[in-house]
Amino acid sequence: MKALYLLLFGLFAFSNLHFAQVSGFAINGLSLGPNVQNTSCDSTLSIGFSAVNPATNTTTYYDLPYVITGNNFSGFQFQAVVNWGDGSTTSTSGGGTSTAGTNISMNPPLNHTYAAAGTYTIITSIYNPANQTYALDSIQYTVGSCTAYFYCMIQVDCNNDGTIDSQINTPVPVTLTNSTNTYTDTLQNNMFMLNNVWAGTYNLSIDPTWLAANNYVIGNIIPSPTIFISGGISTILITLNCASQTTMLCATGQVYCDANDNGVLDNGETPIANAPISINGTVAYSNTSGFYNISYPGTPNSTYVLTMSANWLTQNGYTILNNNGSNVSSIIGIPCNSGVPVSTVNFPLSCGGNVTPTFCYGGFVFCDANANGVMNVGEAPIAGAAVQLFVQPNSTTSVTVYTDSTGYFSYCGPFVGTSNIILAQVSPTWLVYNGFTGSTSYTTLQGFVTAQVQPGMIAVNCGGTTAPCADLWTTVTPWIGYYQNSTAYVKINWGSYGPGIIGNYTLSFTYPAGVSPILSSIQNANYSISGNTITWNLNSAASSFSNYDVIQFSVPGGLINGAQHFFTSSIAPTGATIDCGTYNNNGSLLQILGNSYDPNDKNASTDYMNENYPLGYLDAFTDDALSYTIRFQNTGTAPAQNIYIIDTLSAQLDWSSFTLLEASHPIQVVNLGNGILRFEFNQIWLPDSTSNEPQSHGHLTYRISEHPNNPIMSTIENTAYIYFDWNDPIVTNTTFHQNMWLDQIDEMSGSLSIYPNPAQTQISLGLTEPTQIQIKDLNGKVLFNEQVGLGQTINVQAFESGIYLIEGAQQKGKFIKL
């Protein structure tokens, strides 16, 4: 170190710069400002200085923003020398004014570009020649640590005619390469992720061995096979063509209920529509007469396997009667236009009771001002009311449907039973939340075998002859992943369920510090911004309405990966109309900086979440309410006709408190009993992302309270299963919350950065030097006690799900293991 001082002073001594000989500012310290990372995706590093306090004029960003401290600050001139750790040294000079906390202009600027990725020891020294005071600091800094995420869809156009035949969802090996570096990974669930990628331009390709083995060639890559890596997420669409043949083959057949098991569709037996049949990567569906026709690429006279979806059979309670009950049949490939009869495979099914005509039910929910049980002229319909349908009173299973803007609800389906008489009521929880009371406990509804039903009437006491209230609501939902040096998309949703007309109201949207909205992306220009809050003054003359806006935000670099960023919304009336209930007047979204993009996921929040609140904790002495958002996207190559979601609620939640806050499409909620909910989006026809990306998204948000007697340390976990038509389910991430003493947690909050957090397999720590690290569970048991080096990861895959405390020499932190 003494030799280093002599080197630095020698550089100062031989400088040609001259300064006024005044005592000036006596330097006694040099330290980095807050929230500084010791890694960078970029190969260029910049250093800046401010005096006394961190700079607040941050229009110029520095990777390493230093703060100079000392005595008698009144402006001063100084010299700086930086040893970049790769054999390069830069000397510069700068001057401060009498204003503290501003960026100091340096001539020349302190910028350096590294020729290779790696970890470097950077030594920075400053010197005031007027009074010969100085300070020095060193840091271990890693450059070239980009994490590149790719959302990559691979589709097949076998004959290159512009029509997509199928999509590949199996693992596919991909490669990024340039003149100096090569990175490989395997595509899983349309995603692949590469760590520690050196920033630069690469060429994307698929392993040629895999292409040859599967008889494919690359037809097109959109937007381009040339990709610039600088962190964040990229979306790639790859079209494959078949390498050696483009002949289209055909097969046909019929699907029907074979009641007498004779292999023939007789009078009185029912054809089955929408049965999915697949062959060689192509899927077709039977029509209303039960017939299917399927064309697929292949080699004439070769053998292929025709398959009926086993999931579809199971979900509908069907079994196949021929072919020894097998759902697969081997056929010979026949060209479609050869003049030779194509292969014919019929699927006679044993349908059990499922072919019994399904009954349909319907009715209206309205404000019964004169309490006569009839919807008279001038009485307002109630939109968004949760109507429960039961076979018998107090049944453990039910269906919940939601009224439209006219107050009308309807349901056709098997989950209420086969009786043509059922019971209906407005959900008592929904009534309480919205300040209503029901006029009757149950209403009897008659079922009909067609959708043309005789509507029942469900009356609600909305306050007698006074003007009815209106129910404003708002939620915030994610759109894509959330990364540094990228544009984030956040969706704010709002509206009113009526029955009253809201008139004037305000909507506000608060975003986290450090990000900035892209104002041109805001659709409604009637807004103002104060601090980090966007506010709209709005008006509606409708009794019910629903709106949304996808707002873009610029997320800069230099932030801490794993940081919690909260986006919140609120809505309130400003006129004379009363809001029926305020439980749905606030929305919140937690975005973890650096999260990978999964278009099918689950997000959870509580009413009091903010950047100072520990992630994943609940107050053990508060009966918390949680809001869950389940998001889905059709990433296939054809519209999704029906989507449903199975969600098993934790036993630590009060199932009776469930209430749907909002959904992107018409929804029906089926209570299957034992805390199992089925969210149905029937006939949604959700477009696929390749043909209409903005409309390929959907979501739902519901609110539910925990049990008031949940013990300390109890955990609440939740996972959803998303079914697109009859495909295998997509399993979302698991949300995690634990009841704890928050005072104890605050004491352990610490300053140690941990990423990712929550974690599933491994974590990285923001260390500045090798450190002895202990990981303990909340009972104090030490599970890990080792020296951890810079850039070293810790494997936590064997840890049980829960919350863990990390302690180093001078730092503490916590993380959640999922």
Coordinates of C-alpha atoms in Angstrom, one line a residue, residues 397-750:
T397 CA -69.9 -26.9 -3.6
S398 CA -71.3 -24.1 -5.6
V399 CA -70.9 -22.0 -8.8
T400 CA -70.4 -18.3 -8.6
V401 CA -71.3 -16.2 -11.7
Y402 CA -71.0 -12.4 -12.1
T403 CA -73.7 -10.1 -13.5
D404 CA -73.1 -8.0 -16.5
S405 CA -73.8 -4.3 -17.0
T406 CA -77.6 -5.0 -17.1
G407 CA -77.5 -7.0 -13.9
Y408 CA -78.0 -10.3 -15.8
F409 CA -76.2 -13.6 -15.0
S410 CA -76.4 -17.0 -16.6
Y411 CA -74.7 -20.4 -16.3
C412 CA -74.8 -23.6 -18.3
G413 CA -72.6 -26.4 -17.0
P414 CA -72.3 -29.6 -15.1
F415 CA -71.1 -28.4 -11.7
V416 CA -74.6 -27.5 -10.2
G417 CA -75.9 -31.0 -10.9
T418 CA -78.5 -32.4 -13.3
S419 CA -81.6 -31.0 -11.5
N420 CA -83.7 -28.5 -13.3
I421 CA -84.3 -26.7 -10.0
I422 CA -81.5 -24.9 -8.1
L423 CA -81.1 -22.2 -5.5
A424 CA -79.4 -18.8 -6.0
Q425 CA -78.2 -16.0 -3.7
V426 CA -76.0 -13.0 -3.9
S427 CA -72.8 -13.9 -2.0
P428 CA -73.1 -12.7 1.6
T429 CA -69.4 -11.7 1.6
W430 CA -69.9 -9.6 -1.6
L431 CA -72.9 -7.9 0.0
V432 CA -71.0 -7.1 3.2
Y433 CA -68.0 -5.7 1.2
N434 CA -70.3 -3.5 -0.8
G435 CA -72.6 -2.2 1.9
F436 CA -75.7 -4.0 0.7
T437 CA -78.2 -6.3 2.4
G438 CA -80.2 -9.1 0.6
S439 CA -84.0 -9.0 0.6
T440 CA -84.2 -12.8 0.4
S441 CA -81.8 -15.6 1.5
Y442 CA -82.4 -17.8 -1.6
T443 CA -84.1 -17.5 -4.9
T444 CA -85.3 -20.6 -6.8
L445 CA -84.2 -20.9 -10.4
Q446 CA -85.6 -23.2 -13.0
G447 CA -83.2 -24.8 -15.5
F448 CA -83.8 -25.2 -19.2
V449 CA -82.0 -27.4 -21.8
T450 CA -81.2 -24.4 -24.0
A451 CA -79.6 -21.1 -23.2
Q452 CA -83.0 -19.4 -23.5
V453 CA -83.9 -19.4 -19.8
Q454 CA -86.8 -18.0 -17.8
P455 CA -84.8 -15.4 -15.6
G456 CA -85.2 -15.3 -11.9
M457 CA -85.1 -12.1 -9.8
I458 CA -82.7 -11.5 -7.0
A459 CA -83.5 -8.4 -5.1
V460 CA -81.0 -6.3 -3.1
N461 CA -81.7 -3.6 -0.6
C462 CA -79.7 -0.6 -1.9
G463 CA -80.9 2.0 0.6
G464 CA -84.6 2.4 0.1
T465 CA -85.6 5.5 -1.9
T466 CA -82.2 7.2 -1.7
A467 CA -79.9 7.4 -4.7
P468 CA -78.0 4.1 -5.0
C469 CA -74.3 4.0 -4.3
A470 CA -71.6 3.1 -6.9
D471 CA -68.8 0.6 -6.5
L472 CA -65.5 1.9 -7.8
W473 CA -62.6 -0.5 -8.1
T474 CA -59.0 -0.6 -9.3
T475 CA -56.2 -3.1 -9.6
V476 CA -52.6 -3.1 -10.9
T477 CA -51.3 -6.0 -12.9
P478 CA -47.9 -6.9 -14.5
W479 CA -47.4 -7.0 -18.3
I480 CA -43.9 -8.3 -18.9
G481 CA -40.6 -8.8 -17.0
Y482 CA -38.9 -6.1 -14.9
Y483 CA -35.2 -5.4 -15.5
Q484 CA -32.6 -2.7 -15.4
N485 CA -31.8 -0.7 -18.5
S486 CA -35.2 -1.6 -20.0
T487 CA -38.7 -0.4 -20.5
A488 CA -41.2 -1.8 -18.1
Y489 CA -45.0 -2.2 -18.9
V490 CA -47.5 -1.9 -16.0
K491 CA -51.3 -2.2 -16.5
I492 CA -53.6 -0.1 -14.3
N493 CA -57.3 -1.3 -14.4
W494 CA -60.3 0.6 -13.0
G495 CA -64.0 0.9 -13.3
S496 CA -67.3 0.8 -11.4
Y497 CA -69.8 -2.0 -10.8
G498 CA -72.7 0.4 -10.2
P499 CA -75.6 0.4 -9.6
G500 CA -75.4 4.2 -9.1
I501 CA -73.8 6.6 -11.6
I502 CA -70.5 7.7 -10.1
G503 CA -70.1 11.1 -11.8
N504 CA -66.8 12.7 -10.9
Y505 CA -64.0 10.6 -9.5
T506 CA -60.2 10.6 -9.1
L507 CA -57.7 7.9 -10.1
S508 CA -54.1 7.9 -8.9
F509 CA -51.2 5.8 -9.8
T510 CA -47.9 5.8 -7.7
Y511 CA -44.7 4.4 -9.1
P512 CA -41.4 3.6 -7.2
A513 CA -38.5 6.1 -6.9
G514 CA -35.8 5.6 -9.5
V515 CA -38.1 4.9 -12.5
S516 CA -39.8 7.4 -14.7
P517 CA -43.0 7.1 -16.7
I518 CA -42.9 7.4 -20.5
L519 CA -45.5 10.1 -20.8
S520 CA -46.3 9.4 -24.4
S521 CA -47.6 5.9 -23.4
I522 CA -50.4 7.3 -21.1
Q523 CA -53.6 7.1 -23.1
N524 CA -55.7 9.6 -21.1
A525 CA -54.0 13.0 -21.3
N526 CA -56.1 14.5 -18.5
Y527 CA -53.5 13.9 -15.8
S528 CA -51.1 15.7 -13.5
I529 CA -47.9 14.4 -11.8
S530 CA -46.8 15.3 -8.3
G531 CA -43.7 13.6 -7.1
N532 CA -44.1 9.9 -8.0
T533 CA -47.9 10.0 -8.4
I534 CA -50.0 10.4 -11.6
T535 CA -53.5 11.7 -10.9
W536 CA -56.5 11.8 -13.3
N537 CA -59.7 13.7 -12.6
L538 CA -62.3 11.7 -14.5
N539 CA -66.1 11.5 -15.0
S540 CA -68.5 8.8 -16.0
A541 CA -72.2 8.9 -16.8
A542 CA -72.4 5.1 -17.0
S543 CA -73.9 2.9 -14.2
S544 CA -71.0 0.4 -14.8
F545 CA -67.8 0.6 -16.8
S546 CA -64.3 -0.9 -17.1
N547 CA -61.1 0.7 -18.4
Y548 CA -57.4 0.0 -18.4
D549 CA -54.1 1.6 -19.5
V550 CA -50.7 0.0 -20.1
I551 CA -48.2 2.6 -19.0
Q552 CA -44.5 2.3 -19.9
F553 CA -41.7 3.1 -17.4
S554 CA -38.0 3.6 -18.0
V555 CA -36.0 1.6 -15.6
P556 CA -32.4 2.8 -15.4
G557 CA -29.3 0.8 -14.7
G558 CA -27.3 1.0 -11.5
L559 CA -30.2 -0.3 -9.3
I560 CA -30.0 -3.3 -7.0
N561 CA -31.2 -6.6 -8.6
G562 CA -33.8 -8.1 -6.3
A563 CA -35.0 -4.7 -5.1
Q564 CA -38.8 -4.4 -4.3
H565 CA -40.6 -1.9 -6.6
F566 CA -44.2 -1.2 -5.7
F567 CA -46.8 0.2 -8.1
T568 CA -50.0 1.2 -6.4
S569 CA -53.4 2.7 -7.5
S570 CA -56.3 4.2 -5.7
I571 CA -59.7 5.5 -6.8
A572 CA -62.4 7.6 -5.0
P573 CA -65.5 9.6 -5.9
T574 CA -65.3 13.4 -5.7
G575 CA -69.0 14.1 -6.3
A576 CA -72.1 13.4 -4.3
T577 CA -72.3 9.7 -5.1
I578 CA -71.3 7.4 -2.2
D579 CA -68.9 4.5 -2.9
C580 CA -70.7 1.2 -1.9
G581 CA -67.5 -0.4 -0.5
T582 CA -63.8 0.7 -0.3
Y583 CA -62.2 -2.8 0.0
N584 CA -61.5 -2.7 -3.8
N585 CA -60.5 1.0 -4.0
N586 CA -56.7 0.3 -3.9
G587 CA -54.5 -1.9 -6.1
S588 CA -50.9 -2.9 -5.6
L589 CA -48.3 -4.7 -7.6
L590 CA -44.9 -5.8 -6.4
Q591 CA -42.2 -6.1 -9.1
I592 CA -38.9 -7.7 -8.2
L593 CA -36.1 -6.1 -10.1
G594 CA -34.5 -8.7 -12.4
N595 CA -37.4 -11.1 -12.4
S596 CA -37.6 -13.4 -15.4
Y597 CA -40.6 -13.1 -17.6
D598 CA -43.2 -15.7 -17.3
P599 CA -46.5 -14.8 -19.0
N600 CA -48.4 -17.3 -16.8
D601 CA -47.7 -16.4 -13.1
K602 CA -49.2 -15.5 -9.8
N603 CA -48.6 -12.3 -7.8
A604 CA -49.7 -11.6 -4.2
S605 CA -49.9 -8.4 -2.2
T606 CA -51.3 -7.1 1.1
D607 CA -53.0 -3.8 1.8
Y608 CA -49.9 -2.3 3.5
M609 CA -47.1 -3.4 1.2
N610 CA -44.5 -0.8 0.4
E611 CA -40.7 -0.6 -0.2
N612 CA -40.1 -0.6 3.6
Y613 CA -42.1 -3.6 4.3
P614 CA -40.3 -7.0 4.4
L615 CA -41.3 -9.2 1.5
G616 CA -43.2 -12.4 2.3
Y617 CA -44.1 -11.4 5.9
L618 CA -47.5 -11.0 7.5
D619 CA -48.1 -9.2 10.8
A620 CA -48.7 -12.0 13.3
F621 CA -51.0 -9.7 15.3
T622 CA -53.1 -8.5 12.3
D623 CA -55.8 -10.4 10.4
D624 CA -54.3 -9.7 7.0
A625 CA -56.2 -9.7 3.7
L626 CA -54.2 -10.8 0.6
S627 CA -54.9 -10.0 -3.0
Y628 CA -53.8 -12.6 -5.6
T629 CA -53.5 -11.9 -9.3
I630 CA -53.2 -14.8 -11.7
R631 CA -52.0 -13.8 -15.1
F632 CA -52.1 -15.9 -18.3
Q633 CA -51.1 -15.5 -22.0
N634 CA -51.9 -17.7 -25.0
T635 CA -48.4 -18.3 -26.5
G636 CA -49.6 -21.0 -28.9
T637 CA -50.4 -20.6 -32.6
A638 CA -54.2 -20.6 -32.5
P639 CA -56.9 -19.0 -30.4
A640 CA -57.7 -20.7 -27.0
Q641 CA -61.4 -21.5 -27.0
N642 CA -61.7 -22.3 -23.3
I643 CA -59.4 -21.5 -20.4
Y644 CA -59.8 -22.6 -16.8
I645 CA -57.6 -22.3 -13.7
I646 CA -57.5 -24.6 -10.7
D647 CA -56.5 -22.9 -7.5
T648 CA -56.3 -24.8 -4.2
L649 CA -56.5 -22.3 -1.3
S650 CA -54.3 -22.7 1.8
A651 CA -56.0 -24.0 4.9
Q652 CA -54.6 -20.9 6.6
L653 CA -57.1 -18.7 4.6
D654 CA -60.7 -18.0 5.4
W655 CA -62.4 -19.5 2.4
S656 CA -65.7 -17.8 3.1
S657 CA -64.0 -14.4 2.7
F658 CA -63.2 -15.0 -1.0
T659 CA -64.3 -12.2 -3.3
L660 CA -63.4 -11.6 -6.9
L661 CA -62.0 -8.0 -7.4
E662 CA -61.7 -8.0 -11.2
A663 CA -61.2 -10.1 -14.2
S664 CA -60.0 -9.3 -17.8
H665 CA -62.8 -11.4 -19.4
P666 CA -66.2 -12.8 -18.4
I667 CA -65.6 -15.4 -15.7
Q668 CA -67.4 -18.1 -13.7
V669 CA -66.0 -19.3 -10.3
V670 CA -66.7 -22.9 -9.4
N671 CA -66.3 -23.9 -5.7
L672 CA -65.4 -27.6 -5.9
G673 CA -65.2 -27.9 -2.1
N674 CA -62.2 -28.3 0.3
G675 CA -60.8 -24.9 -0.7
I676 CA -60.5 -25.8 -4.4
L677 CA -61.6 -23.1 -6.8
R678 CA -62.0 -23.5 -10.6
F679 CA -62.0 -20.2 -12.5
E680 CA -63.7 -20.7 -15.9
F681 CA -63.2 -18.5 -19.0
N682 CA -65.6 -20.3 -21.3
Q683 CA -65.7 -19.4 -25.0
I684 CA -63.0 -16.8 -24.3
W685 CA -61.3 -17.4 -27.8
L686 CA -58.2 -15.7 -26.5
P687 CA -56.0 -14.8 -29.5
D688 CA -52.5 -16.3 -29.7
S689 CA -49.5 -14.0 -29.2
T690 CA -48.1 -14.5 -32.7
S691 CA -51.2 -13.0 -34.3
N692 CA -52.4 -10.5 -31.7
E693 CA -49.9 -10.0 -28.8
P694 CA -51.7 -7.2 -26.9
Q695 CA -55.0 -9.2 -26.8
S696 CA -53.3 -12.5 -26.0
H697 CA -53.2 -11.6 -22.2
G698 CA -55.7 -12.2 -19.5
H699 CA -55.9 -12.1 -15.7
L700 CA -58.0 -12.2 -12.6
T701 CA -57.6 -10.7 -9.2
Y702 CA -59.3 -11.9 -6.0
R703 CA -59.1 -10.9 -2.3
I704 CA -59.2 -13.3 0.7
S705 CA -58.4 -13.0 4.4
E706 CA -56.3 -15.2 6.5
H707 CA -57.8 -17.0 9.5
P708 CA -57.7 -14.8 12.6
N709 CA -56.3 -17.6 14.7
N710 CA -53.2 -18.3 12.5
P711 CA -50.3 -19.0 14.8
I712 CA -46.9 -17.2 14.6
M713 CA -44.6 -18.8 12.1
S714 CA -47.6 -20.2 10.1
T715 CA -47.1 -20.1 6.3
I716 CA -49.5 -19.4 3.5
E717 CA -48.5 -20.8 0.1
N718 CA -50.5 -20.7 -3.1
T719 CA -50.0 -22.2 -6.6
A720 CA -52.3 -22.1 -9.6
Y721 CA -52.7 -24.5 -12.5
I722 CA -53.7 -22.9 -15.9
Y723 CA -55.4 -25.1 -18.5
F724 CA -55.6 -23.9 -22.2
D725 CA -58.3 -26.0 -23.8
W726 CA -57.3 -29.6 -23.2
N727 CA -53.6 -29.2 -22.9
D728 CA -51.5 -30.2 -19.9
P729 CA -51.6 -27.5 -17.2
I730 CA -49.1 -24.6 -16.9
V731 CA -48.1 -24.5 -13.2
T732 CA -47.4 -21.0 -11.9
N733 CA -44.9 -19.9 -9.3
T734 CA -45.7 -20.4 -5.7
T735 CA -46.5 -17.4 -3.6
F736 CA -45.3 -17.4 0.0
H737 CA -46.2 -15.5 3.2
Q738 CA -45.3 -16.2 6.8
N739 CA -46.7 -14.7 10.0
M740 CA -43.9 -13.1 12.1
W741 CA -43.1 -10.5 14.7
L742 CA -42.4 -7.6 12.4
D743 CA -40.3 -5.7 15.0
Q744 CA -37.9 -8.7 15.1
I745 CA -37.7 -8.7 11.3
D746 CA -37.0 -5.0 11.1
E747 CA -34.0 -5.5 13.4
M748 CA -32.6 -8.0 10.9
S749 CA -33.3 -6.0 7.8
G750 CA -29.6 -5.1 7.3

